[in-house]
Tab-separated table of C-alpha atoms in Angstrom:
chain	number	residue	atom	x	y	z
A	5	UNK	CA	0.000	0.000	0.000
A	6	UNK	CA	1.106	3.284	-0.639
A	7	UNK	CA	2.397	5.287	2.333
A	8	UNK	CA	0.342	8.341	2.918
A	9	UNK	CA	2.021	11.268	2.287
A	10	UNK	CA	3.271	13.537	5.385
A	11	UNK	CA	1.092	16.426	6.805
A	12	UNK	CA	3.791	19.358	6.633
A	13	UNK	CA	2.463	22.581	5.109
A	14	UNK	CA	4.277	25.208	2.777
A	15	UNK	CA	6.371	27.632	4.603
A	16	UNK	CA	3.927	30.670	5.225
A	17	UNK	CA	4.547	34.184	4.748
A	18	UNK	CA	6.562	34.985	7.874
A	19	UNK	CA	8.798	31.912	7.203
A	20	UNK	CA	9.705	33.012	3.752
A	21	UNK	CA	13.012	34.532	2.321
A	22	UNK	CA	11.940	37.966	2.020
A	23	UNK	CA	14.365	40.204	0.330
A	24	UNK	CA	14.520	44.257	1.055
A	25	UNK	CA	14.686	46.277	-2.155
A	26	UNK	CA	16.908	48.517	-3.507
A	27	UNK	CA	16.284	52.244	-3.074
A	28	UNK	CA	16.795	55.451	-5.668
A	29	UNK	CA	16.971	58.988	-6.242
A	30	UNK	CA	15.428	60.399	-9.145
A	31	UNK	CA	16.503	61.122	-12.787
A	32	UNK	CA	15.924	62.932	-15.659
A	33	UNK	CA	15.659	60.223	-18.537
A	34	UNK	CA	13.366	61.574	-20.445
A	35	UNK	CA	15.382	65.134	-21.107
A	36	UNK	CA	18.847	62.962	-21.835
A	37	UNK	CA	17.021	60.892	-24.374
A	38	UNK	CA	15.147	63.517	-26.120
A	39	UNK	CA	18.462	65.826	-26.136
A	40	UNK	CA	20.821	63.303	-27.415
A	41	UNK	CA	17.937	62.616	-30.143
A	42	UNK	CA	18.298	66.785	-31.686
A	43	UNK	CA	22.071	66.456	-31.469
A	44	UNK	CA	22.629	63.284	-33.492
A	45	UNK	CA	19.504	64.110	-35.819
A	46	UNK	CA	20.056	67.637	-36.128
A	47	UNK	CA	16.262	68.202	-35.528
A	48	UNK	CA	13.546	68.429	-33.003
A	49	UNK	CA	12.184	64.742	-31.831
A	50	UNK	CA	8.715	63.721	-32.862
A	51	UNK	CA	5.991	63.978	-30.639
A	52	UNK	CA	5.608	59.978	-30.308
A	53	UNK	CA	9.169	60.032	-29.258
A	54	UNK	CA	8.634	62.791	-26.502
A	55	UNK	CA	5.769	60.916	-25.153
A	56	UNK	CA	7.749	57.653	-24.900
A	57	UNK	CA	10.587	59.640	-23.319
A	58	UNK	CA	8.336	60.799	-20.878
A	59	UNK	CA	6.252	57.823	-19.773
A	60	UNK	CA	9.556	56.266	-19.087
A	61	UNK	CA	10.380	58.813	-16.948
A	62	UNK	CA	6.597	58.197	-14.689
A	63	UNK	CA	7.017	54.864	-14.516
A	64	UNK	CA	10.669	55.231	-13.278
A	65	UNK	CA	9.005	57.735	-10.632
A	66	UNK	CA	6.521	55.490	-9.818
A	67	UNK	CA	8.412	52.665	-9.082
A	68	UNK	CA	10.967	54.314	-6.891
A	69	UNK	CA	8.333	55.382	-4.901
A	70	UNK	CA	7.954	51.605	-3.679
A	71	UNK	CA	9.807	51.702	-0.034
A	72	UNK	CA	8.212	48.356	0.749
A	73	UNK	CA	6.294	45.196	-0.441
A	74	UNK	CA	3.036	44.428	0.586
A	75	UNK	CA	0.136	42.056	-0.417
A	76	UNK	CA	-1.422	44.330	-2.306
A	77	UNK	CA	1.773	45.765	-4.340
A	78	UNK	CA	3.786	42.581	-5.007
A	79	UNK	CA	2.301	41.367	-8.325
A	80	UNK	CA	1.894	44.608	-10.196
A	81	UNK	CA	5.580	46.068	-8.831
A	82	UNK	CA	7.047	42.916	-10.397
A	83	UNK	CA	4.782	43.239	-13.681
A	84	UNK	CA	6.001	47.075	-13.880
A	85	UNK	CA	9.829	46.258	-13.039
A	86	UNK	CA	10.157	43.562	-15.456
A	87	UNK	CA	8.812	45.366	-18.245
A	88	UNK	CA	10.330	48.540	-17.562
A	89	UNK	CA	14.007	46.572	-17.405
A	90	UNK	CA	12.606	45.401	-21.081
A	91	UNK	CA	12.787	48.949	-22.186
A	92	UNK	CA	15.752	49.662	-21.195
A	93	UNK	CA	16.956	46.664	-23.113
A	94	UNK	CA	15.448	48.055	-26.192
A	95	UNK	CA	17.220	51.225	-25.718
A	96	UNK	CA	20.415	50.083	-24.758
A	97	UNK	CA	20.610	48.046	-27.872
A	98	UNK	CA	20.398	51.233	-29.985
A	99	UNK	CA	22.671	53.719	-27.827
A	100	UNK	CA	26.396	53.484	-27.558
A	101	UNK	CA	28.245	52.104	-24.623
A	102	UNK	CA	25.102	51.165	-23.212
A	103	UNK	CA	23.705	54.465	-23.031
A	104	UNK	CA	26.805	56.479	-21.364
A	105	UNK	CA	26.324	58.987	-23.878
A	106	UNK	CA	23.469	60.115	-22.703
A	107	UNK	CA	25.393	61.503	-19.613
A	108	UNK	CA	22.708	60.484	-16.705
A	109	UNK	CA	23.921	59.016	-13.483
A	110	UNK	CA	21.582	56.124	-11.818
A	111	UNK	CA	21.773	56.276	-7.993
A	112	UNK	CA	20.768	53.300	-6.139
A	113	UNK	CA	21.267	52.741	-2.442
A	114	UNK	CA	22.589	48.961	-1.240
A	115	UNK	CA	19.591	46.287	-0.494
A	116	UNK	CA	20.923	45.726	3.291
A	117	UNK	CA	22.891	48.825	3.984
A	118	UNK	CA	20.799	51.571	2.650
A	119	UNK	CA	23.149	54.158	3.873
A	120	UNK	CA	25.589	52.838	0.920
A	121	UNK	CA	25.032	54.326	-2.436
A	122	UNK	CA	26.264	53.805	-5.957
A	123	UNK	CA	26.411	55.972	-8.913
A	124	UNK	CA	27.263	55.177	-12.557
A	125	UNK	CA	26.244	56.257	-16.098
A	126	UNK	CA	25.070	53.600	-18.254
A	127	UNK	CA	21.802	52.253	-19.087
A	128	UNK	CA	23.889	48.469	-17.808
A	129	UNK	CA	23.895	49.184	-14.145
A	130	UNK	CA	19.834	50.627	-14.393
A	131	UNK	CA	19.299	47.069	-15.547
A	132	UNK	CA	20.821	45.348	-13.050
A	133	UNK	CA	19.297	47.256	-10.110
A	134	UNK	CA	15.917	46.936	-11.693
A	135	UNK	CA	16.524	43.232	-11.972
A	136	UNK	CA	17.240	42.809	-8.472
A	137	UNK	CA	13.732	44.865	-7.118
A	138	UNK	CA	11.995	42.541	-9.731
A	139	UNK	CA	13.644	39.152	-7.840
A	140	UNK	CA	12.427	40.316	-4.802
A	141	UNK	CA	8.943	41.317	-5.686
A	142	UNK	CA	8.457	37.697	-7.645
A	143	UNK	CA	9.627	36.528	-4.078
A	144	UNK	CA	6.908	37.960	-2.231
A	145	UNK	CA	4.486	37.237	-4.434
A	146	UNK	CA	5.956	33.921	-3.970
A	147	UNK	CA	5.149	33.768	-0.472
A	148	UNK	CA	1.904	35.250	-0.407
A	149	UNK	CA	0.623	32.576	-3.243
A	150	UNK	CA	2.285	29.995	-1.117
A	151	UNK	CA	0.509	31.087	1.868
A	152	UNK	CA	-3.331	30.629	0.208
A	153	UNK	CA	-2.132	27.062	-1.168
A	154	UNK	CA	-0.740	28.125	-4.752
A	155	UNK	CA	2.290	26.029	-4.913
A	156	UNK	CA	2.191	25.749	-8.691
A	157	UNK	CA	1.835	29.973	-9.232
A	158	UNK	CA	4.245	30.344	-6.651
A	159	UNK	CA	7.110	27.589	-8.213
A	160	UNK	CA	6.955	29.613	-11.241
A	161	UNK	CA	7.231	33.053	-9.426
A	162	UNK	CA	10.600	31.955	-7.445
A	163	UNK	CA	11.701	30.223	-10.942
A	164	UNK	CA	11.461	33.992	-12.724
A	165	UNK	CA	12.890	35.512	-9.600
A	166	UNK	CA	15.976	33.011	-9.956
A	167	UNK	CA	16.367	33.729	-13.656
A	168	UNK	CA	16.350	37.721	-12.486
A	169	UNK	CA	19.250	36.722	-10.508
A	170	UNK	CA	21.307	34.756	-12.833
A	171	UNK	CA	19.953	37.717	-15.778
A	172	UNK	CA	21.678	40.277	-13.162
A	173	UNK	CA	24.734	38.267	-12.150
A	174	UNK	CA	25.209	37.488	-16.446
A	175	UNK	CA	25.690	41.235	-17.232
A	176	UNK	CA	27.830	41.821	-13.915
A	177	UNK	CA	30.648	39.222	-15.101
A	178	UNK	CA	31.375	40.473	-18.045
A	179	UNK	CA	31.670	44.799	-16.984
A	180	UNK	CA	34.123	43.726	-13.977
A	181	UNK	CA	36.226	41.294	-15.190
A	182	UNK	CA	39.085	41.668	-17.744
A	183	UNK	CA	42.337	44.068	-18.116
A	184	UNK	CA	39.844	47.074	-18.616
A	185	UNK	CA	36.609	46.690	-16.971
A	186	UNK	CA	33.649	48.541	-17.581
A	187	UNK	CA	32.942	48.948	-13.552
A	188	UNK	CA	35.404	48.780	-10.780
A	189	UNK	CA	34.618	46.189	-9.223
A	190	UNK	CA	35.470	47.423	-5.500
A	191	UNK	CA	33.129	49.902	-6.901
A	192	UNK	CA	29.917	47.798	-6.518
A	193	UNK	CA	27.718	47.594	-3.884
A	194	UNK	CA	27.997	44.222	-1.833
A	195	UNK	CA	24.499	42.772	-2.821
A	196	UNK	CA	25.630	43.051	-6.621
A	197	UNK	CA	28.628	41.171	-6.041
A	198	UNK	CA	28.744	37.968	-8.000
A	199	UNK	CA	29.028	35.279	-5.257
A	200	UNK	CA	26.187	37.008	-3.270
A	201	UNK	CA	23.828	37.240	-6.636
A	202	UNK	CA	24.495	33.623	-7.097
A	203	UNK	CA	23.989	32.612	-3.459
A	204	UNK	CA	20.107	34.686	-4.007
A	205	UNK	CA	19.809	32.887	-7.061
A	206	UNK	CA	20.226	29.180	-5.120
A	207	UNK	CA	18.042	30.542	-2.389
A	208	UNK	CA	15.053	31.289	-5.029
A	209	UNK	CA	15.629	27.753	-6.797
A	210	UNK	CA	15.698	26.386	-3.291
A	211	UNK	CA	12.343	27.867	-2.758
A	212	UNK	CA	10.730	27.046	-5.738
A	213	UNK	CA	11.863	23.106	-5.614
A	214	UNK	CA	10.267	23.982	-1.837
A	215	UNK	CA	6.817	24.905	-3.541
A	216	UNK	CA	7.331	21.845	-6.347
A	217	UNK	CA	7.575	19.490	-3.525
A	218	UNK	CA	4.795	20.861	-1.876
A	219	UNK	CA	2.704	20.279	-4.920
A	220	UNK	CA	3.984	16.943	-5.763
A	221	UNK	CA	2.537	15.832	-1.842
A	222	UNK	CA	-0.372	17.472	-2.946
A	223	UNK	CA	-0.835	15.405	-5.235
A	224	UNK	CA	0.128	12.061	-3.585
A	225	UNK	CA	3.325	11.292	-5.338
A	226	UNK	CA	5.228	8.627	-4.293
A	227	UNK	CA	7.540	8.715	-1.386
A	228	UNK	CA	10.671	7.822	-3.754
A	229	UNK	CA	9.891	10.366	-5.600
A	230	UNK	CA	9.320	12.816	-2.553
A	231	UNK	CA	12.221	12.402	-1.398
A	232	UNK	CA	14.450	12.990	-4.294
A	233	UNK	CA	12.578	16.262	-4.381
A	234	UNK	CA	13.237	17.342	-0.882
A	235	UNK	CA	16.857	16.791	-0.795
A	236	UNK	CA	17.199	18.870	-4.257
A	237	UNK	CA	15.507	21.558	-1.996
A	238	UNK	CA	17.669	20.619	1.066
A	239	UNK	CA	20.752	20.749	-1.477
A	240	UNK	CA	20.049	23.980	-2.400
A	241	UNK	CA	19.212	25.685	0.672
A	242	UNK	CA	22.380	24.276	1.914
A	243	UNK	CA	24.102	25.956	-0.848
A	244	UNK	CA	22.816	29.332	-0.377
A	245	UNK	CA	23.847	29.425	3.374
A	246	UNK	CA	27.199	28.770	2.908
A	247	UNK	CA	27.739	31.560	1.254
A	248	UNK	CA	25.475	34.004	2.809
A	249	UNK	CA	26.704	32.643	5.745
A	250	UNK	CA	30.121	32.900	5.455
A	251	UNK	CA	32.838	35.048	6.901
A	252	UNK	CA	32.854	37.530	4.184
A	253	UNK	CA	28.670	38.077	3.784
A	254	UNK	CA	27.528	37.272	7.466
A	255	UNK	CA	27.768	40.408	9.205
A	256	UNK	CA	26.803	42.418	5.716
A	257	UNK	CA	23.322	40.720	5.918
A	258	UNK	CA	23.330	41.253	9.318
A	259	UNK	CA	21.440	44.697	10.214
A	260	UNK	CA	24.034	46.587	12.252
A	261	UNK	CA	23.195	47.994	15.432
A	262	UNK	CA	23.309	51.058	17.363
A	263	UNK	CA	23.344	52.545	20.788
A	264	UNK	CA	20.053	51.628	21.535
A	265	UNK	CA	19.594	48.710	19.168
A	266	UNK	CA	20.934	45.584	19.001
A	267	UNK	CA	22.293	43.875	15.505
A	268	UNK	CA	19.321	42.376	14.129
A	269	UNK	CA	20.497	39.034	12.173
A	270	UNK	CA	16.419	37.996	12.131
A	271	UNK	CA	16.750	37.494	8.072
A	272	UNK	CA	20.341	35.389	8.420
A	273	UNK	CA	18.671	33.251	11.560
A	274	UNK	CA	15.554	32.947	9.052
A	275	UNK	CA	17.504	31.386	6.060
A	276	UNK	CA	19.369	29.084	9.021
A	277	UNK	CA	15.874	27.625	9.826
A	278	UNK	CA	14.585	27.143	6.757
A	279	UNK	CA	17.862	25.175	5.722
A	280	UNK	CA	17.100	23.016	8.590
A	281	UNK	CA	13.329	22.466	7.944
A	282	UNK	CA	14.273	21.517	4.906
A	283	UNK	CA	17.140	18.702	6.220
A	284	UNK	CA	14.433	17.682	8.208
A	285	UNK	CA	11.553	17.315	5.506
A	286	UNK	CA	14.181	15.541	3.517
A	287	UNK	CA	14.783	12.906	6.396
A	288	UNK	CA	11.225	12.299	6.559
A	289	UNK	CA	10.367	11.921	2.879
A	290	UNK	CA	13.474	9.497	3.488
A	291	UNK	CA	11.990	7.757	6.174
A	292	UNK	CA	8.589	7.325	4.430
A	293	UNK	CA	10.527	5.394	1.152
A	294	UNK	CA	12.232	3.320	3.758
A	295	UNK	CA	8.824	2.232	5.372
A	296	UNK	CA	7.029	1.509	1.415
A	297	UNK	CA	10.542	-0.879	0.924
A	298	UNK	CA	9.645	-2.329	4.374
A	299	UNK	CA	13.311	-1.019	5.727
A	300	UNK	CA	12.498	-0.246	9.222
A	301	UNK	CA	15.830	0.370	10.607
A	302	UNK	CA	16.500	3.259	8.119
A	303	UNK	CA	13.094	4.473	8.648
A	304	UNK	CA	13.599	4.909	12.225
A	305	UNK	CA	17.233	6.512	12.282
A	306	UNK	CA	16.272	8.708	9.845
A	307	UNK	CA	12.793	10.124	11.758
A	308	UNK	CA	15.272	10.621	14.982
A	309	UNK	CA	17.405	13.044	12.971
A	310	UNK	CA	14.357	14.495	11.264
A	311	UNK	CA	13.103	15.168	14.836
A	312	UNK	CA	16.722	16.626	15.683
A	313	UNK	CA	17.323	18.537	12.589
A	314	UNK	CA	13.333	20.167	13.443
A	315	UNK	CA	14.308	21.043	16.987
A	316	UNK	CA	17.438	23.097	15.601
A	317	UNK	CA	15.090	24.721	12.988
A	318	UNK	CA	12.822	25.682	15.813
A	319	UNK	CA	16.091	27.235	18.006
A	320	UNK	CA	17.694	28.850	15.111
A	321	UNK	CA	14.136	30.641	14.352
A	322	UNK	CA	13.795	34.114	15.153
A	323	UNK	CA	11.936	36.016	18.112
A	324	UNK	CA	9.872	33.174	19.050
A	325	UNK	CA	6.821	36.037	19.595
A	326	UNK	CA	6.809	36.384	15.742
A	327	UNK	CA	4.597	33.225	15.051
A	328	UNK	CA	7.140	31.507	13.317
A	329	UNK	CA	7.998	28.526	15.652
A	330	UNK	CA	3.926	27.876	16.574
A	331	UNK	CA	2.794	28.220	12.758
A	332	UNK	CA	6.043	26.496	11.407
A	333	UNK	CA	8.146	24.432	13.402
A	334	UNK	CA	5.926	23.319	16.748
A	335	UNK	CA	3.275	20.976	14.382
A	336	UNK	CA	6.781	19.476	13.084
A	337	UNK	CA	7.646	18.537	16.074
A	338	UNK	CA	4.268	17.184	17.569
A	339	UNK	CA	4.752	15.119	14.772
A	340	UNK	CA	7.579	13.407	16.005
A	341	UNK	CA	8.030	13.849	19.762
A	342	UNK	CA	10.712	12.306	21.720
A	343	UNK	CA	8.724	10.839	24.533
A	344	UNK	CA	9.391	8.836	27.541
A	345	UNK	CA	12.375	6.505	27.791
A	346	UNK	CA	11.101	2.779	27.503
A	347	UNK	CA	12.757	-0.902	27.523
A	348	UNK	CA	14.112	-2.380	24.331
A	349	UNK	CA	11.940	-4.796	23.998
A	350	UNK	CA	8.947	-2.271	23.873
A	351	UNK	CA	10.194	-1.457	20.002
A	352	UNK	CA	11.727	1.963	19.848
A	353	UNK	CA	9.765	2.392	16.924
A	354	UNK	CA	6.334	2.408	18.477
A	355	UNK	CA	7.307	4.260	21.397
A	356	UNK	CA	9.417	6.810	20.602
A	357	UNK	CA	7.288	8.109	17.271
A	358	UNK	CA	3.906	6.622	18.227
A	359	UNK	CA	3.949	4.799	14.658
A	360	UNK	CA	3.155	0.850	13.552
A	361	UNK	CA	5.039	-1.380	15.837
A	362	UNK	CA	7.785	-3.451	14.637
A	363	UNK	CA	5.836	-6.596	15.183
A	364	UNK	CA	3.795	-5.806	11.829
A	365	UNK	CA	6.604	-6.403	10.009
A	366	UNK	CA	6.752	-10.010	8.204
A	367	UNK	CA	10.126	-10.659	10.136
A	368	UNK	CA	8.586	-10.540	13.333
A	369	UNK	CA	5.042	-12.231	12.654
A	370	UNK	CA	2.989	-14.005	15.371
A	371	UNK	CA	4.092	-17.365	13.530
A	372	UNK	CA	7.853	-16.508	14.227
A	373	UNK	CA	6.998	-15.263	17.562
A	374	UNK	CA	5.111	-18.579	19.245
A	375	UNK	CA	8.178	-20.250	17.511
A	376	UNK	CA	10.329	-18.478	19.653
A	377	UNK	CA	8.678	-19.114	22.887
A	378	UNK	CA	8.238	-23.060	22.145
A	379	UNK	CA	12.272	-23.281	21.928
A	380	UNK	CA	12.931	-21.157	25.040
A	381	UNK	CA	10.460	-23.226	26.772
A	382	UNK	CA	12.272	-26.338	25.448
A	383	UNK	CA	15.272	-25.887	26.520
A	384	UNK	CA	14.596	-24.678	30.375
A	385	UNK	CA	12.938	-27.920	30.473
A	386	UNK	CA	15.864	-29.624	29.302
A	387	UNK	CA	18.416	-27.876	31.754
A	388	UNK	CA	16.124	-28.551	34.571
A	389	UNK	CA	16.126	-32.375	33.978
A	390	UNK	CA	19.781	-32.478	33.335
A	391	UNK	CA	20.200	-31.124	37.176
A	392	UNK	CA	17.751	-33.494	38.750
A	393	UNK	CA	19.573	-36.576	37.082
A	394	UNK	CA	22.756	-34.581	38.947
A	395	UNK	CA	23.498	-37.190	42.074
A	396	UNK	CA	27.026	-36.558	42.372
A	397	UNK	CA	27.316	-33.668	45.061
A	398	UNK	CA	29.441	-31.899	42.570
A	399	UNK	CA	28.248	-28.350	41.790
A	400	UNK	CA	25.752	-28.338	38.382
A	401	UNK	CA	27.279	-26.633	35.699
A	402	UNK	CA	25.470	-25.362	32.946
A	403	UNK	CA	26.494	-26.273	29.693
A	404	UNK	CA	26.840	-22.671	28.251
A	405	UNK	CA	29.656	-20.832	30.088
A	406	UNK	CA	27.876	-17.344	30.250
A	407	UNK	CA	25.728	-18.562	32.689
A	408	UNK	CA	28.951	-18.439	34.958
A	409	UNK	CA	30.883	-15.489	36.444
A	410	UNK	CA	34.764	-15.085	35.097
A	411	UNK	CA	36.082	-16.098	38.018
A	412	UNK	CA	33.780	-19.060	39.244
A	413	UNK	CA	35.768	-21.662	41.347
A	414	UNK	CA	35.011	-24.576	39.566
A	415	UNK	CA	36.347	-23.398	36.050
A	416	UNK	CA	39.438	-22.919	37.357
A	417	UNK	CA	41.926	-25.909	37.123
A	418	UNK	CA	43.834	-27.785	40.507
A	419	UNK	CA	47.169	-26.049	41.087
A	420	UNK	CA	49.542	-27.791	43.476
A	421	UNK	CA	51.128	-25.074	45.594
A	422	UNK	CA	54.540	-26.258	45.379
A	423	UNK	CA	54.018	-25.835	41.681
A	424	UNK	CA	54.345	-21.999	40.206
A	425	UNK	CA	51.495	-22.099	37.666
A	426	UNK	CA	52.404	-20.898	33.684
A	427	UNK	CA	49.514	-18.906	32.667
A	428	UNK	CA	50.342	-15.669	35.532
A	429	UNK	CA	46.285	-14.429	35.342
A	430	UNK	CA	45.819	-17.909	37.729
């Protein structure tokens, strides 16, 4: 029969990877376009052209007006970004240098550390920031169609949000590397750095093979398959921490503190979780193909470190008065509670995770059982009439030596005393 598939829910909103976005200052597009236009033509632009110029420059307005995400903003702000970044595409493609002839300098403050800004001229670096606010919209969106049950909209959301990434991390390469590059690269702010735009991009595709599990126990897949899918996720979450938590990124995504405020690593202690949830998800898919093959002994080591690997989730969570340990973690670990310390013999498998006990298996049937008893019964018998028939006086010995201490007088052998014996232990 096929196992039934395990009751864990998609991560909600608060246990998503939410990403801040990247904040600008305004600038005049629409006049650089329309002025580098009369210089190379030699005549005033058309009035289609003027218009274009200028609804660029709205929507450009409108969207750095965004300070935050919300439920209600997500989906269109990603829309907008995304097909504003295709614009600038366009444009590039027919400008020089990627637009640093039209002399306009993009400001855009760091994702993390607002208080760091960057400023360049080309239409390249525009792209790239753009790019990044459009990851972390499709993100959010993510989360929130995740939350009402959507795994399938929001597998496809953290799949764009990926390909942002890898888009953004694509056009960085090339303008920073070589014997003349483009951009300095000490000259970029650390969330456009290539190792932390690949680290977001595993953290998206983490998420999204997140969601695609979801779905696939949605949909009653087998527990083979499960689990292949929940260690990809695992895999991948595992990748992204190393390198956001590493020596070099950990106290950059770490929000630094003041006077009166502590450091706030909430969003680094997040990602630490949700690596762990998924271990543990992982183990249990694991655990569930072990039971369909009828391998009990995996499928019990491997619930014990799901159980472990939950409880760390739960302590590396943030301020437990967020909600995220009692709407994440704590059903995880009702699931599998350690309970009371029993005997052996009881079957660690029924006690310890309340599940089928061991005696269901064919290896341990009733048959096998009754067997058992019969031949212990058999052979106290036997010993028993072996003493009676004992009318020697000499002390019964058992015919297995266990039943003996180490030392019992009667296995050792007569030594004369006048005689030093060879073996020294005597």
């Amino acid at each position: 029969a096929r196992a039934p598939p395990p009751r864990h829910k998609g991560l909600p909103m608060s246990a998503s990877i939410i990403l801040p976005l990247k904040g600008t200052k305004p600038a005049e597009l629409s006049n650089a376009l329309l002025s580098y236009y009369a210089d190379v033509t030699k005549s005033r632009p058309p009035e289609a052209a003027a218009a274009a110029a200028r609804t660029l420059d709205q929507v450009r307005e409108r969207l750095s007006s965004i300070k935050a995400l919300s439920d209600t903003t997500a989906d269109a702000a990603a829309t907008e970004l995304l097909a504003y970044e295709r614009q600038l595409a366009a444009l590039a493609r027919r400008l020089d240098n990627a637009g640093a002839a039209l002399n306009v300098r993009f400001i855009w403050r760091d994702a993390f550390r607002p208080k760091q800004k960057v400023e360049k001229g080309d239409l390249d670096w525009e792209r790239v920031c753009t790019l990044f606010n459009a990851a972390a919209a499709l993100g959010y969106a993510a989360s929130r169609a995740f939350r009402r049950g959507a795994q399938a909209d929001a597998f496809k959301q953290l799949q764009r949000a990926a390909g942002c990434f890898a888009a953004a991390h694509d056009m960085v390469r090339p303008a920073i590397w070589g014997l003349d590059p483009r951009w300095e690269p000490a000259s970029l702010s650390p969330d456009l750095g290539l190792e932390m735009l690949s680290a977001l991009r595993d953290l998206m595709l983490a998420q999204a093979q997140h969601a695609f599990h979801q779905k696939a126990v949605d949909e009653g897949t087998s527990p083979s398959v499960r689990a292949k899918l929940a260690e990809q996720a695992a895999l991948l979450f595992g990748a992204a921490l190393r390198t956001l938590d590493s020596q070099e990124l950990r106290d950059y995504v770490t929000e630094e503190g003041s006077l009166f405020k502590p450091a706030d690593d909430s969003w680094l202690r997040r990602l630490r979780a949700a690596e762990a949830r998924a271990r543990a998800i992982a183990q249990e898919e694991a655990a569930a193909a072990a039971a369909a093959d009828s391998s009990y002994g995996a499928q019990v080591a491997r619930l014990r470190l799901a159980s472990e690997l939950m409880r760390r989730a739960a302590a590396a969570a943030p301020d437990p008065r967020s909600g995220l340990q009692s709407r994440v973690f704590q059903p995880a670990l009702e699931r599998h509670p350690r309970g009371r310390r029993t005997p052996l013999h009881s079957t660690l498998y029924s006690t310890v995770f309340r599940r089928t006990p061991l005696s269901s298996h064919p290896s341990c049937s009733q048959r096998r059982t009754t067997q058992g008893r019969d031949v212990a019964q058999r052979q106290l018998e036997r010993e028993r009439e072996r003493q009676s028939r004992n009318t020697s006086g000499a002390p019964y010995l058992p015919i297995s030596p266990p039943y003996l201490p180490r030392r019992h007088p009667a296995l050792r052998p007569a030594i004369s005393p006048h005689v030093s014996p060879i073996s020294p232990p005597y």
